[in-house]
XYZ file of C-alpha atoms in Angstrom:
616
model
C 0.000 0.000 0.000
C 1.161 3.519 -0.821
C 0.256 6.550 1.321
C 0.616 10.078 -0.052
C 0.064 12.978 2.316
C -0.368 16.372 0.705
C -0.319 19.613 2.678
C -2.345 22.400 1.137
C -3.917 25.441 2.759
C -3.115 26.536 6.276
C -6.321 24.885 7.434
C -6.754 21.824 5.204
C -4.888 18.953 3.589
C -5.526 15.643 1.896
C -4.233 12.138 2.280
C -4.323 9.364 -0.311
C -4.030 5.638 0.428
C -3.565 3.588 -2.754
C -2.195 0.265 -4.007
C 1.436 0.638 -5.032
C 1.421 -2.534 -7.131
C -1.829 -2.003 -9.046
C -3.646 0.860 -10.706
C -7.034 1.228 -9.025
C -10.067 3.290 -10.017
C -9.949 6.921 -8.927
C -12.839 9.376 -9.208
C -12.233 11.189 -12.534
C -13.290 14.622 -11.266
C -10.687 17.362 -11.311
C -10.066 19.078 -7.990
C -7.634 21.882 -7.122
C -4.130 20.575 -6.429
C -2.246 21.747 -3.337
C 1.133 23.477 -3.502
C 4.080 21.222 -4.238
C 5.623 22.153 -0.894
C 3.888 22.538 2.442
C 3.406 26.074 3.766
C 5.818 27.059 6.556
C 3.107 27.612 9.160
C 0.100 25.334 9.448
C -2.641 24.983 12.004
C -2.040 21.256 12.316
C 0.685 18.701 12.810
C 0.966 15.207 11.381
C 2.519 12.135 12.920
C 3.064 8.716 11.377
C 2.821 5.757 13.701
C 3.542 2.065 13.169
C 2.126 0.461 16.329
C -0.191 -1.366 16.569
C -0.234 -0.778 12.804
C 0.611 1.965 10.337
C -1.522 5.045 10.874
C -1.779 8.794 10.422
C -2.485 11.118 13.336
C -3.519 14.729 12.742
C -4.018 17.247 15.537
C -4.444 20.987 15.994
C -1.280 22.781 17.037
C -2.893 25.178 19.507
C -5.321 22.862 21.351
C -3.666 19.516 20.533
C -7.117 18.139 19.722
C -6.770 14.988 17.632
C -9.053 15.261 14.631
C -7.948 12.301 12.495
C -6.328 9.170 13.881
C -6.193 5.981 11.816
C -3.903 4.140 14.244
C -6.692 1.687 15.050
C -6.465 -2.054 14.404
C -8.520 -3.337 11.500
C -7.234 -1.467 8.448
C -7.706 -3.703 5.381
C -6.851 -3.087 1.737
C -7.977 -5.821 -0.651
C -9.405 -5.998 -4.182
C -13.080 -5.477 -3.283
C -12.971 -4.565 0.371
C -11.189 -1.593 1.910
C -11.607 -0.654 5.549
C -10.138 2.144 7.622
C -11.154 3.632 10.968
C -10.482 6.925 12.667
C -11.064 8.156 16.170
C -13.381 11.169 16.386
C -12.747 14.310 18.391
C -16.290 14.126 19.791
C -19.625 12.418 19.211
C -21.030 15.532 17.479
C -21.131 14.219 13.906
C -23.113 15.734 11.016
C -23.356 14.885 7.337
C -23.190 11.672 5.278
C -25.957 11.078 2.785
C -28.310 10.562 1.270
C -30.647 9.210 3.943
C -33.773 10.247 5.804
C -32.936 11.087 9.405
C -35.090 12.318 12.259
C -32.304 14.551 13.585
C -29.483 16.605 12.129
C -26.843 15.174 14.471
C -25.991 11.499 13.978
C -26.195 8.834 16.619
C -22.842 7.168 17.351
C -24.178 3.984 18.937
C -22.954 1.555 16.238
C -25.124 3.233 13.617
C -24.485 2.081 10.043
C -25.147 4.143 6.923
C -24.861 2.761 3.383
C -23.903 5.156 0.591
C -25.082 4.025 -2.843
C -27.420 5.884 -5.224
C -30.797 4.144 -5.096
C -34.377 4.739 -6.241
C -36.279 4.233 -2.996
C -38.866 5.789 -0.725
C -37.667 8.252 1.892
C -39.696 6.365 4.500
C -36.684 4.310 5.609
C -33.113 4.709 6.800
C -31.717 2.926 3.737
C -29.450 4.452 1.132
C -31.286 6.933 -1.069
C -30.797 8.886 -4.291
C -27.416 10.536 -3.777
C -23.986 9.813 -2.313
C -22.073 12.240 -0.090
C -19.176 10.737 1.907
C -18.518 13.912 3.882
C -18.955 14.681 7.566
C -18.390 17.555 9.953
C -17.330 17.064 13.564
C -17.918 19.701 16.252
C -15.134 19.393 18.816
C -15.826 19.744 22.524
C -14.622 23.371 22.531
C -16.937 24.375 19.661
C -14.382 24.248 16.869
C -15.296 22.330 13.738
C -13.496 20.224 11.173
C -14.645 18.188 8.176
C -13.542 15.015 6.396
C -14.318 14.071 2.787
C -13.603 10.689 1.229
C -13.344 11.090 -2.546
C -14.571 7.639 -3.548
C -17.484 6.753 -5.859
C -17.826 3.071 -5.017
C -20.542 1.607 -2.824
C -19.571 2.150 0.786
C -20.728 1.872 4.353
C -19.851 4.023 7.352
C -20.188 2.835 10.938
C -20.425 5.357 13.770
C -19.177 3.976 17.070
C -19.505 5.195 20.677
C -15.730 5.439 21.312
C -16.377 7.871 19.476
C -14.953 6.508 16.256
C -15.860 6.027 12.632
C -15.166 3.202 10.185
C -15.251 3.507 6.399
C -15.794 0.380 4.294
C -15.851 0.543 0.508
C -16.000 -2.064 -2.252
C -13.319 -0.495 -4.438
C -11.329 2.529 -5.516
C -8.831 4.143 -3.179
C -8.913 6.055 0.103
C -8.556 9.692 -0.957
C -9.207 11.837 2.124
C -9.556 15.613 2.328
C -9.527 17.109 5.819
C -10.679 20.643 6.599
C -9.668 22.399 9.804
C -12.346 25.108 9.938
C -12.301 26.251 12.691
C -15.929 27.434 12.342
C -18.642 25.311 10.702
C -19.014 27.844 7.901
C -15.233 27.735 7.378
C -15.462 23.960 6.983
C -18.127 24.294 4.300
C -16.117 26.965 2.476
C -12.971 24.825 2.503
C -14.900 21.763 1.312
C -16.416 23.741 -1.567
C -12.943 24.918 -2.582
C -12.337 21.247 -3.419
C -15.651 20.106 -4.955
C -16.701 23.416 -6.525
C -18.887 26.365 -5.554
C -22.677 26.098 -5.972
C -24.215 27.470 -9.140
C -26.189 30.700 -9.008
C -29.908 30.044 -9.600
C -31.994 32.340 -11.785
C -34.082 34.772 -9.743
C -37.378 33.338 -10.999
C -36.470 29.896 -9.626
C -36.637 31.276 -6.073
C -40.393 31.770 -6.429
C -43.030 29.260 -5.305
C -43.532 26.317 -7.670
C -46.373 23.880 -8.392
C -46.145 20.303 -9.608
C -47.692 16.876 -9.429
C -47.514 13.440 -10.972
C -51.001 12.838 -12.283
C -52.047 15.803 -14.400
C -53.864 13.444 -16.760
C -54.649 16.131 -19.326
C -53.624 19.655 -20.080
C -57.049 20.764 -18.906
C -56.182 19.582 -15.406
C -53.006 21.663 -15.442
C -54.980 24.676 -16.636
C -57.517 24.200 -13.848
C -54.767 24.278 -11.212
C -53.139 27.397 -12.672
C -56.500 29.160 -12.957
C -57.629 28.448 -9.396
C -54.216 29.480 -8.080
C -54.466 32.767 -9.953
C -58.049 33.304 -8.780
C -57.000 32.739 -5.165
C -54.187 35.287 -5.665
C -51.604 32.828 -4.418
C -48.171 33.908 -5.651
C -46.335 31.378 -7.757
C -43.804 31.554 -10.558
C -43.114 28.097 -11.925
C -45.241 25.247 -13.252
C -43.655 21.796 -13.459
C -44.713 19.036 -15.837
C -44.050 15.445 -14.775
C -43.994 12.473 -17.179
C -47.765 12.789 -17.789
C -47.095 15.241 -20.621
C -45.070 12.719 -22.625
C -46.227 10.437 -25.424
C -45.974 6.936 -23.916
C -43.563 8.371 -21.317
C -40.852 8.945 -23.901
C -38.362 11.788 -23.522
C -38.532 14.645 -26.048
C -42.182 13.966 -26.967
C -45.559 15.206 -25.811
C -48.972 13.555 -26.072
C -50.822 15.457 -28.777
C -54.202 14.147 -27.572
C -54.107 14.483 -23.786
C -51.775 17.493 -23.985
C -53.093 19.088 -27.150
C -51.832 22.650 -27.657
C -49.146 22.242 -24.995
C -46.844 24.684 -26.854
C -49.574 27.336 -26.787
C -50.255 26.719 -23.097
C -46.564 27.194 -22.298
C -46.526 30.414 -24.286
C -49.583 31.603 -22.328
C -47.784 30.968 -19.038
C -44.819 32.927 -20.343
C -47.119 35.803 -21.239
C -48.228 35.875 -17.584
C -44.621 35.996 -16.414
C -44.380 32.351 -15.361
C -41.805 29.702 -16.210
C -42.123 26.022 -17.114
C -39.886 23.154 -15.975
C -40.291 19.751 -17.632
C -39.030 16.378 -16.472
C -36.610 14.230 -18.463
C -35.688 10.701 -17.398
C -32.362 9.128 -18.445
C -34.017 6.056 -20.013
C -34.555 6.232 -23.794
C -37.264 3.957 -25.218
C -35.653 1.130 -27.196
C -38.875 -0.444 -28.500
C -39.445 0.985 -31.986
C -42.686 -0.882 -32.654
C -44.685 1.898 -30.993
C -43.381 4.483 -33.408
C -41.342 4.021 -36.568
C -39.204 7.106 -36.034
C -37.906 8.089 -32.604
C -34.966 10.506 -33.020
C -33.798 10.170 -29.405
C -33.170 6.487 -30.066
C -31.962 6.736 -33.668
C -29.503 9.570 -33.034
C -28.294 7.884 -29.861
C -27.528 4.697 -31.774
C -25.800 6.636 -34.532
C -23.609 8.404 -31.986
C -23.172 5.154 -30.017
C -23.839 6.835 -26.668
C -25.695 4.122 -24.752
C -24.245 2.059 -21.899
C -23.105 -1.403 -22.969
C -22.681 -4.783 -21.351
C -20.719 -7.564 -23.052
C -20.376 -5.380 -26.151
C -24.098 -4.699 -26.723
C -26.446 -2.034 -25.413
C -27.765 -2.832 -21.965
C -31.557 -2.965 -22.175
C -33.608 -2.398 -19.090
C -37.069 -1.067 -18.480
C -38.444 2.217 -17.179
C -41.512 4.406 -17.738
C -41.430 4.113 -21.558
C -41.050 0.314 -21.343
C -37.908 -1.268 -22.748
C -35.097 1.250 -22.658
C -31.427 2.024 -23.203
C -29.487 4.311 -20.899
C -27.254 7.137 -22.187
C -23.677 7.122 -20.936
C -23.371 10.711 -19.749
C -19.597 10.352 -19.381
C -19.282 9.649 -23.129
C -17.793 12.550 -25.164
C -20.575 12.200 -27.775
C -23.416 12.432 -25.269
C -23.207 16.214 -24.849
C -23.882 16.999 -28.540
C -26.525 14.236 -28.512
C -28.343 15.624 -25.445
C -28.038 19.184 -26.724
C -29.472 18.185 -30.116
C -32.449 16.427 -28.524
C -33.208 19.291 -26.135
C -32.808 21.881 -28.900
C -35.215 20.092 -31.225
C -37.842 19.559 -28.524
C -37.639 23.161 -27.339
C -38.642 24.296 -30.810
C -42.078 22.910 -29.918
C -42.269 23.296 -26.138
C -40.330 26.322 -24.929
C -39.428 25.047 -21.480
C -37.317 27.191 -19.161
C -35.727 24.539 -16.976
C -35.176 20.793 -16.802
C -35.891 18.340 -14.028
C -33.720 15.233 -14.339
C -35.328 12.401 -12.413
C -34.735 8.638 -12.047
C -31.029 9.348 -12.546
C -29.446 7.022 -9.988
C -29.932 5.459 -12.619
C -33.212 3.728 -11.810
C -34.137 0.565 -13.709
C -37.434 -1.304 -13.209
C -35.566 -4.502 -14.077
C -32.747 -5.711 -11.845
C -29.618 -5.142 -13.913
C -31.090 -5.729 -17.379
C -33.932 -7.559 -19.068
C -31.630 -10.553 -19.457
C -30.215 -10.358 -15.937
C -26.538 -9.965 -15.073
C -23.542 -12.243 -15.256
C -22.651 -14.195 -12.128
C -19.372 -12.470 -11.320
C -17.826 -10.591 -8.414
C -18.788 -7.175 -9.758
C -22.488 -7.968 -9.805
C -22.277 -10.175 -6.716
C -19.379 -8.728 -4.710
C -18.163 -10.507 -1.578
C -19.234 -7.437 0.416
C -22.326 -5.430 -0.535
C -21.731 -2.372 1.695
C -25.108 -2.964 3.315
C -26.934 -1.309 0.414
C -30.649 -1.876 -0.056
C -31.143 -4.997 -2.153
C -27.743 -6.557 -1.510
C -28.463 -8.138 1.841
C -30.576 -11.115 0.727
C -28.716 -12.539 -2.263
C -25.621 -10.345 -2.451
C -26.484 -8.604 -5.716
C -25.532 -4.958 -6.031
C -27.643 -4.224 -9.129
C -31.186 -4.305 -7.737
C -33.265 -1.562 -9.437
C -30.250 -0.305 -11.389
C -27.773 -1.497 -14.051
C -25.431 -4.486 -14.120
C -22.232 -3.592 -12.320
C -20.113 -4.997 -15.173
C -21.739 -2.726 -17.767
C -19.330 -0.264 -19.344
C -19.286 3.537 -19.429
C -16.680 5.706 -21.101
C -15.457 6.563 -17.579
C -15.261 2.956 -16.365
C -17.256 -0.011 -15.125
C -20.653 0.692 -13.624
C -19.320 -0.886 -10.423
C -17.030 2.150 -10.082
C -19.078 4.945 -11.672
C -22.656 4.113 -10.632
C -22.696 6.933 -8.082
C -21.259 9.334 -10.674
C -24.062 8.821 -13.222
C -26.133 11.757 -11.988
C -23.065 14.008 -11.705
C -22.231 13.474 -15.370
C -25.872 14.005 -16.406
C -26.057 17.182 -14.308
C -22.941 18.559 -15.982
C -24.226 17.753 -19.487
C -27.745 19.079 -18.828
C -26.524 22.318 -17.252
C -24.251 23.036 -20.220
C -27.022 22.085 -22.638
C -29.363 24.707 -21.157
C -26.588 27.299 -21.247
C -26.325 26.662 -24.998
C -29.994 26.490 -25.961
C -31.177 29.362 -23.713
C -28.229 31.762 -24.064
C -27.910 34.671 -21.665
C -29.886 32.876 -18.936
C -28.626 30.996 -15.914
C -29.671 27.335 -16.249
C -32.234 25.839 -13.900
C -31.695 22.086 -13.477
C -33.403 20.088 -10.730
C -31.907 16.679 -9.963
C -33.008 13.812 -7.753
C -29.610 12.090 -7.585
C -26.425 13.938 -6.621
C -22.713 13.491 -5.864
C -20.089 15.874 -4.400
C -19.784 18.751 -6.860
C -23.300 18.369 -8.271
C -24.228 21.687 -6.659
C -22.218 23.450 -9.368
C -24.934 22.438 -11.818
C -28.184 21.512 -10.080
C -30.729 22.112 -7.385
C -32.096 19.130 -5.502
C -35.388 17.661 -4.381
C -35.269 15.329 -1.373
C -37.356 12.777 -3.248
C -40.525 10.779 -2.843
C -41.500 11.555 0.729
C -44.782 10.776 2.494
C -47.549 13.062 3.703
C -46.803 12.518 7.392
C -45.699 14.687 10.285
C -42.569 12.561 10.647
C -41.562 13.341 7.062
C -42.334 17.036 7.505
C -39.908 17.097 10.432
C -37.291 14.999 8.628
C -37.228 17.471 5.741
C -35.432 20.049 7.893
C -32.338 17.912 8.672
C -32.372 16.919 4.983
C -32.195 20.512 3.817
C -29.486 21.361 6.346
C -27.368 18.378 5.269
C -27.517 19.351 1.595
C -26.374 22.850 2.453
C -23.447 21.154 4.205
C -22.893 19.118 1.009
C -22.663 22.245 -1.162
C -26.143 21.991 -2.725
C -27.970 24.875 -1.016
C -30.804 25.112 -3.562
C -32.759 22.258 -2.005
C -36.278 21.472 -0.851
C -38.647 18.650 0.001
C -41.972 17.980 -1.726
C -44.242 20.318 0.234
C -47.227 18.507 1.806
C -45.611 15.190 0.868
C -45.440 13.193 -2.345
C -47.294 9.978 -1.456
C -50.454 9.462 0.641
C -53.050 12.157 1.283
C -52.096 15.236 3.269
C -54.604 16.403 5.863
C -55.532 20.051 5.793
C -53.650 20.758 9.016
C -50.509 18.937 7.874
C -50.515 20.672 4.491
C -51.028 24.066 6.139
C -48.030 23.626 8.422
C -45.955 22.182 5.607
C -46.785 25.081 3.292
C -45.729 27.495 6.052
C -42.470 25.604 6.497
C -41.987 25.131 2.742
C -42.304 28.858 2.168
C -38.812 28.939 3.719
C -37.227 26.030 1.922
C -34.512 27.397 -0.382
C -36.279 25.495 -3.203
C -40.027 25.782 -2.616
C -42.227 23.334 -4.564
C -45.543 21.642 -3.777
C -45.493 18.231 -5.489
C -47.547 15.077 -5.034
C -48.198 11.685 -6.576
C -50.493 10.088 -9.099
C -53.033 8.609 -6.694
C -53.046 11.326 -4.046
C -55.771 13.924 -3.717
C -55.120 17.521 -4.750
C -52.907 19.446 -2.347
C -52.082 22.636 -4.221
C -52.948 25.574 -1.915
C -55.979 26.705 -3.906
C -57.621 23.275 -3.548
C -58.320 23.998 0.141
C -60.670 26.490 1.794
C -60.429 30.232 2.322
C -58.870 30.062 5.793
C -56.149 27.785 4.447
C -55.512 30.038 1.438
C -55.306 33.175 3.570
C -52.798 31.646 5.966
C -50.627 30.109 3.246
C -50.656 33.337 1.239
C -49.242 35.218 4.227
C -46.327 32.798 4.423
C -45.665 32.904 0.678
C -45.896 36.691 0.453
C -43.402 36.874 3.311
C -41.071 34.703 1.221
C -41.492 37.052 -1.733
C -40.778 40.089 0.434
C -37.541 38.403 1.523
C -36.435 37.282 -1.946
C -33.749 40.007 -2.240
C -32.182 38.677 0.970
C -32.481 35.050 -0.206
C -30.967 35.971 -3.570
C -28.063 37.655 -1.775
C -27.468 34.502 0.278
C -27.302 32.441 -2.909
C -24.842 34.930 -4.374
C -22.643 34.573 -1.298
C -22.860 30.781 -1.542
C -21.940 30.971 -5.227
C -18.986 33.324 -4.735
C -17.711 32.469 -1.257
C -18.962 28.977 -0.435
C -21.340 29.711 2.445
C -24.601 27.963 3.295
C -28.049 29.443 2.616
C -30.207 27.487 5.071
C -28.018 26.658 8.046
C -28.386 25.078 11.494
C -28.109 27.295 14.533
C -24.788 25.679 15.456
C -23.209 27.377 12.431
C -23.789 30.776 14.029
C -23.464 29.726 17.670
C -20.933 26.863 17.707
C -19.895 27.618 21.289
C -23.446 27.208 22.573
C -23.754 23.469 23.138
C -27.544 23.693 23.162
C -27.466 24.401 19.425
C -25.573 21.200 18.647
C -28.770 19.151 18.997
C -31.310 21.507 17.389
C -32.885 19.886 14.322
C -36.196 21.667 13.669
C -35.209 25.335 13.726
C -32.911 26.790 11.110
C -31.549 30.050 9.792
C -31.517 31.811 6.458
C -27.942 33.032 6.477
C -26.879 34.649 9.751
C -29.886 36.880 10.261
C -33.288 35.155 9.934
C -34.511 32.411 12.279
C -37.272 30.065 11.103
C -39.143 28.225 13.871
C -41.870 26.178 12.151
C -44.710 24.282 13.792
C -43.851 20.619 13.261
C -46.403 18.858 15.478
C -50.112 18.238 15.053
C -52.316 20.384 17.302
C -55.104 18.066 18.458
C -56.237 17.341 14.907
C -58.104 20.621 14.633
C -59.542 22.008 11.425
C -57.680 24.953 9.971
C -60.318 27.494 10.995
C -60.080 26.276 14.588
C -56.287 26.328 14.473
C -56.334 29.966 13.477
C -58.377 30.748 16.597
C -56.199 28.515 18.771
C -52.755 29.806 17.829
C -51.460 32.385 15.334
C -50.578 30.433 12.185
C -47.712 32.681 11.170
């Protein structure tokens, strides 16, 4: 094993553990390189120890607090299993994702978290849509540091009461970046100097947005927009889910159910509103439904689809049988730009929502299964959802031995959404020149915030999920994706009037504010409720609009300096230990405290609630 230790800034450095005898996969994302020589004065010191085994010990010079110490028995470095542990400075650990958690601070009582991009419901503690192997540790004196493992393979982290932390990954190398802070905001800034600063959203994208899966016809969309206008509820953006498509195929629209869609979009533009449409990464491969499908034909001509054993991997998704573009392929950018350009000639969308991009596959691996090898059935499955019963790593995604331009799917699975985000962002910059792109992504990886905003995924209409949305938003600000929000009022199930009221009041202060629900759920857009509900929600939304200049300024600071937008109280008051455990209050920047109501009040109707307690 080879260990490289690179000193960089006064308050950060990185360490790389690799195999000296064999070239192993490394994440092919460029990051800033440190100086060739270490600076003369640093805030830390480094010791190498050999007993009981080789290890690296990093501590602060002034307080002698140990912040990284791998001199713990159990370090392993094999072909498909790498393990390393470090002692923690305290049990105050934040970060790691993507998962649904009830609190912002992690438990350290042997808690395991799997990191592997997965299409799944948020109603579990399993691995979800994105992968972020980054954590922040608040030391006992209130100082903060962060640790980032640049590795795109499936992994598992185990938090232990020592306190300590163990990383286990199925491949790649151990490429650690350590950030000395000393404040929480300093940690975020230093981390973003490595992975990239967040993109600057267009101003219109900060407005309230409406969406749902289940607008069966264009008339249903019109009805929602009309009743929202009549109720004088402010909103700026209308989303269109896969309902608008012809047989759920990208770059098409149903000319029967969504007749005159181009005209409808133009009408929304005339009223000052914007339109965001969804695109999934699965391209229909079944040509019997339609003799000419350019997205398929051009993709084949450019040879941009992911292959397995030399042929295109065929899975299944919303359009039925499907191929999956390889977004790391050099030909995929002109392909994606061509498809988006041609479709925008008909439907003049303003932004793109890239969904199902883990990538999600309704078949496990492919329609013909996957080969019985150690990539598809690794000896260790990192505890990911689907791997525990029969050891397969490809449940609801692609075969791990399928091939991308950037490498085997086994290595680049978690990078799929990052590559698509990059391509889609640059596509919008080309086809809508002079405008900042608006791309919303379900799946993310470190650095995705340069290109996309993020939705926390398919949550449930429950009080538990309302509460969990706050730690989720705070974690993604820590991850460098500050333009984030949960589906307001919940995606699945039916939101009660009281729950939706409180969620709309909370959601008015999500950085990304969108009400979105599912196919079989009842209407939950604000205008579908009664007058008391509309009046209360309008107050919250108009307050958001009054504060938009401040919110826009916070995004500018995040984009230029690397700060958070929505932040936990501990970022402003790290020396106040009470703040270390606060999960359901948060700040916009340093100056605005949001204290939402997150509990049901005796199941009262909205009108009674308004008499019982001020709603806002």
